[in-house]
XYZ file of C-alpha atoms in Angstrom:
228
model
C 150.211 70.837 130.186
C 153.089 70.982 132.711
C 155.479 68.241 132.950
C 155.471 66.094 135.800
C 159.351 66.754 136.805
C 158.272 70.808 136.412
C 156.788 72.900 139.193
C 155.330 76.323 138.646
C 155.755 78.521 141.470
C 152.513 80.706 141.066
C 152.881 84.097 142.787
C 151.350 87.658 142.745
C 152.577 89.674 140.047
C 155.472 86.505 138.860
C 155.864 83.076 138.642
C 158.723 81.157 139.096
C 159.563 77.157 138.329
C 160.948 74.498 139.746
C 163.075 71.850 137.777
C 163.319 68.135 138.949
C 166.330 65.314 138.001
C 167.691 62.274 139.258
C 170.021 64.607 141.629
C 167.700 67.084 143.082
C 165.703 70.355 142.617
C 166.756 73.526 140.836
C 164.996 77.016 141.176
C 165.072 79.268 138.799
C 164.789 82.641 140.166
C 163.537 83.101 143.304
C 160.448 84.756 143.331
C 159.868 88.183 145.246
C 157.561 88.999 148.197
C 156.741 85.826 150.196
C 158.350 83.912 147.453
C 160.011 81.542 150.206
C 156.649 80.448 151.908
C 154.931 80.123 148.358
C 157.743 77.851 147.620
C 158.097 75.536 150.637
C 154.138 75.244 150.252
C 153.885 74.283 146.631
C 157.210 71.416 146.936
C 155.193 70.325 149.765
C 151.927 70.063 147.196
C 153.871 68.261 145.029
C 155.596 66.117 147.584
C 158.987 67.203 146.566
C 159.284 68.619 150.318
C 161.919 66.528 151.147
C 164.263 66.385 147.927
C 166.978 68.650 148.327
C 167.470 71.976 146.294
C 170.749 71.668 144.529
C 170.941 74.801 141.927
C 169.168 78.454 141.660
C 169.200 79.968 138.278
C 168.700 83.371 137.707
C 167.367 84.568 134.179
C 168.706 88.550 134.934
C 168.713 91.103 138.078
C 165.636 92.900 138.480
C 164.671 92.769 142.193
C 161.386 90.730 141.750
C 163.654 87.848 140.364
C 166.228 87.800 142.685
C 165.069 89.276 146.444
C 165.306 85.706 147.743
C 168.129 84.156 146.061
C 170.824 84.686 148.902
C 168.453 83.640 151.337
C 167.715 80.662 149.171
C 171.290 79.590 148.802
C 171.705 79.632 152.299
C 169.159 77.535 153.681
C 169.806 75.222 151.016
C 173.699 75.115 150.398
C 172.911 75.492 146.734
C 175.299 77.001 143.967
C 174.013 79.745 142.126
C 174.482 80.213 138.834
C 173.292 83.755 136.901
C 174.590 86.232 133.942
C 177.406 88.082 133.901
C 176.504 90.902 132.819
C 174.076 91.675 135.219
C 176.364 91.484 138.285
C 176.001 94.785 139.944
C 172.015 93.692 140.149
C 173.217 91.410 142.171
C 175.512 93.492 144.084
C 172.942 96.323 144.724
C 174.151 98.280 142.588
C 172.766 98.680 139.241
C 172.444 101.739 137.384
C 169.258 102.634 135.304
C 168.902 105.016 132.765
C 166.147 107.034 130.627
C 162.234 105.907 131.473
C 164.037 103.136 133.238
C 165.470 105.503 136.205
C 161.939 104.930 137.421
C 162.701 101.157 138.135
C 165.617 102.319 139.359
C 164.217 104.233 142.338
C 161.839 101.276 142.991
C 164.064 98.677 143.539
C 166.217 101.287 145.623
C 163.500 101.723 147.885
C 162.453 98.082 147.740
C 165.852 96.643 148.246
C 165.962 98.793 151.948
C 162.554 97.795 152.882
C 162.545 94.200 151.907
C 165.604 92.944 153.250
C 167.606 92.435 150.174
C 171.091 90.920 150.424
C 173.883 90.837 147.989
C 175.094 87.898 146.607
C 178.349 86.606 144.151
C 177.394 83.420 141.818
C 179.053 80.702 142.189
C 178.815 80.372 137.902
C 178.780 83.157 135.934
C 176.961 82.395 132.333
C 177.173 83.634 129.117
C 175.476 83.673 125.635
C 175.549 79.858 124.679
C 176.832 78.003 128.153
C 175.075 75.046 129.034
C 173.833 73.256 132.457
C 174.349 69.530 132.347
C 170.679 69.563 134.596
C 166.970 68.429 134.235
C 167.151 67.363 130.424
C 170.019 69.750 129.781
C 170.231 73.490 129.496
C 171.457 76.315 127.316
C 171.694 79.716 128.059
C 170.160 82.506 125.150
C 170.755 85.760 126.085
C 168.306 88.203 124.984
C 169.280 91.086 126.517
C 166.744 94.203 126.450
C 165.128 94.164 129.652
C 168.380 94.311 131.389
C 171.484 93.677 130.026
C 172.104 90.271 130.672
C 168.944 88.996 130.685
C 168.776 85.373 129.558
C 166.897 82.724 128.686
C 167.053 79.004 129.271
C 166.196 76.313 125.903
C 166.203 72.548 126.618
C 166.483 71.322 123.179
C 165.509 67.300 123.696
C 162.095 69.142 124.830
C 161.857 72.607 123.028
C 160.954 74.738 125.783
C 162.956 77.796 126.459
C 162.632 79.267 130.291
C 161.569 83.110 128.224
C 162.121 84.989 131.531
C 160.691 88.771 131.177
C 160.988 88.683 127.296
C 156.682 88.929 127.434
C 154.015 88.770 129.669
C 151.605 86.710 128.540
C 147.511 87.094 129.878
C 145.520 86.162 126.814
C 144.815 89.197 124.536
C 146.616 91.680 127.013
C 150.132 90.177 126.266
C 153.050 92.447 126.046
C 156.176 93.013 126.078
C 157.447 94.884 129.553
C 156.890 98.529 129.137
C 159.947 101.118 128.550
C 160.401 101.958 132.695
C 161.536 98.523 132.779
C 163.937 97.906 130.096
C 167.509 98.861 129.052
C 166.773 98.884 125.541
C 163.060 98.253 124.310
C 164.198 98.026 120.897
C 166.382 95.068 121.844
C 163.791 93.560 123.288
C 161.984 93.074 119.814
C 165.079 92.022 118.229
C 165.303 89.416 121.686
C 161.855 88.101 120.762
C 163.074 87.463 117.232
C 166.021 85.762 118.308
C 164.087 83.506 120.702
C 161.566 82.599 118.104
C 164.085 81.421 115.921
C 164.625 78.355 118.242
C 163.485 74.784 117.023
C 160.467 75.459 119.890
C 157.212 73.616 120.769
C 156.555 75.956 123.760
C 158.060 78.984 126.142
C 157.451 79.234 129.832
C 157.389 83.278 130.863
C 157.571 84.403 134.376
C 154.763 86.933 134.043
C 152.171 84.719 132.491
C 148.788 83.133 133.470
C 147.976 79.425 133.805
C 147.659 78.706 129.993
C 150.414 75.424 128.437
C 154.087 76.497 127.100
C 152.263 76.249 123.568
C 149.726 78.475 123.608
C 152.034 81.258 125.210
C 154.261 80.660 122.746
C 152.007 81.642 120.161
C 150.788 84.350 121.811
C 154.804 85.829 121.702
C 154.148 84.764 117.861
C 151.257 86.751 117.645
C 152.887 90.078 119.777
C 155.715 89.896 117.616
C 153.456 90.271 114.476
C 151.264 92.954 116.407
C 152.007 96.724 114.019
C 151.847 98.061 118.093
C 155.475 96.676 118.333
């Protein structure tokens, strides 16, 4: 079951969440195509409308996580806080190479058509930092997908924010194919990592509607799968 002071942004394709505090709302990520309007609607749903958004964290670069943030940050005057060492993500820039030169054309093309606009972080995070937000936050990196992808562990509530480390839909769960990765192999070795966490659930952005602790044992299960 979702928390009451969490929001899941539910959206074609990716999800994204919403964290609530004493101070205000933080997004992490941004969502991609109409991710704005999806947003407004479901703070209005919740009746968070009118609390203002104070943070955007961003778990790694790939366009589908980050086409709104500058827009975001904008609107909302909110600092932006994201991994170093996927930067030139959010610069436009980023290089792909192998299967992945495939994603590489895609976001080319989808940056021009979509609008995208660089942005600079206000924060730039590495392996172990930690937002004093929400109930407090840590940053993992488990880098595979891109380089710097990270994710997020509250330890007073073991969850950890997963990001792309897994999709989870029931018996079709999986970890993101090799067009999308920088390393696949360190994407296993991610999952590891993660699971070695004191957790009680994980919150991916490419899941369905089951709770934080059945998609954590689905990653479990994938991780135990003789296909990976």
């Amino acid at each position: 079951m979702m928390r009451d002071d969490l929001l899941q942004v539910r959206a074609p394709g990716i999800n994204f969440y919403v964290l609530r505090d004493s101070k205000g709302l933080y997004v992490m990520d941004g969502g991609f195509i109409g991710g704005r309007g999806l947003l407004r609607r479901a703070l209005r749903e919740r009746g968070w409308d009118k609390d203002r958004i104070l943070g955007i964290i961003v778990t790694h670069g790939h366009l589908d996580h980050i086409l709104n943030v500058a827009s975001l940050a904008e609107e909302s005057g909110a600092w932006i806080a994201a991994p170093r060492l996927d930067m030139a993500h959010y610069e436009g820039r980023a290089s792909y190479r192998g299967a992945a030169r495939v994603t590489g054309c895609l976001e080319a093309v989808g940056r021009s058509l979509l609008g995208f606009r660089p942005f600079t972080p206000t924060r730039l995070l590495d392996d172990g930092d930690t937002l004093d937000i929400w109930h407090g936050l840590a940053v993992i990196h488990l880098p595979g997908h891109t380089a710097g992808h990270s994710g997020f562990y509250c330890a007073s509530l073991k969850l950890l924010f997963c990001a792309d480390l897994f999709a989870s839909y029931g018996r079709w769960s999986h970890f993101p194919p090799a067009i999308l990765n920088m390393d696949s192999q360190l994407v296993r070795r991610s999952a590891a990592k993660a699971l070695k966490l004191d957790l009680s659930g994980v919150l991916p952005n490419h899941a369905d509607t089951a709770s934080p602790e059945v998609h954590l044992e689905r990653l479990k299960q994938l991780l135990r799968s003789p296909m990976y």
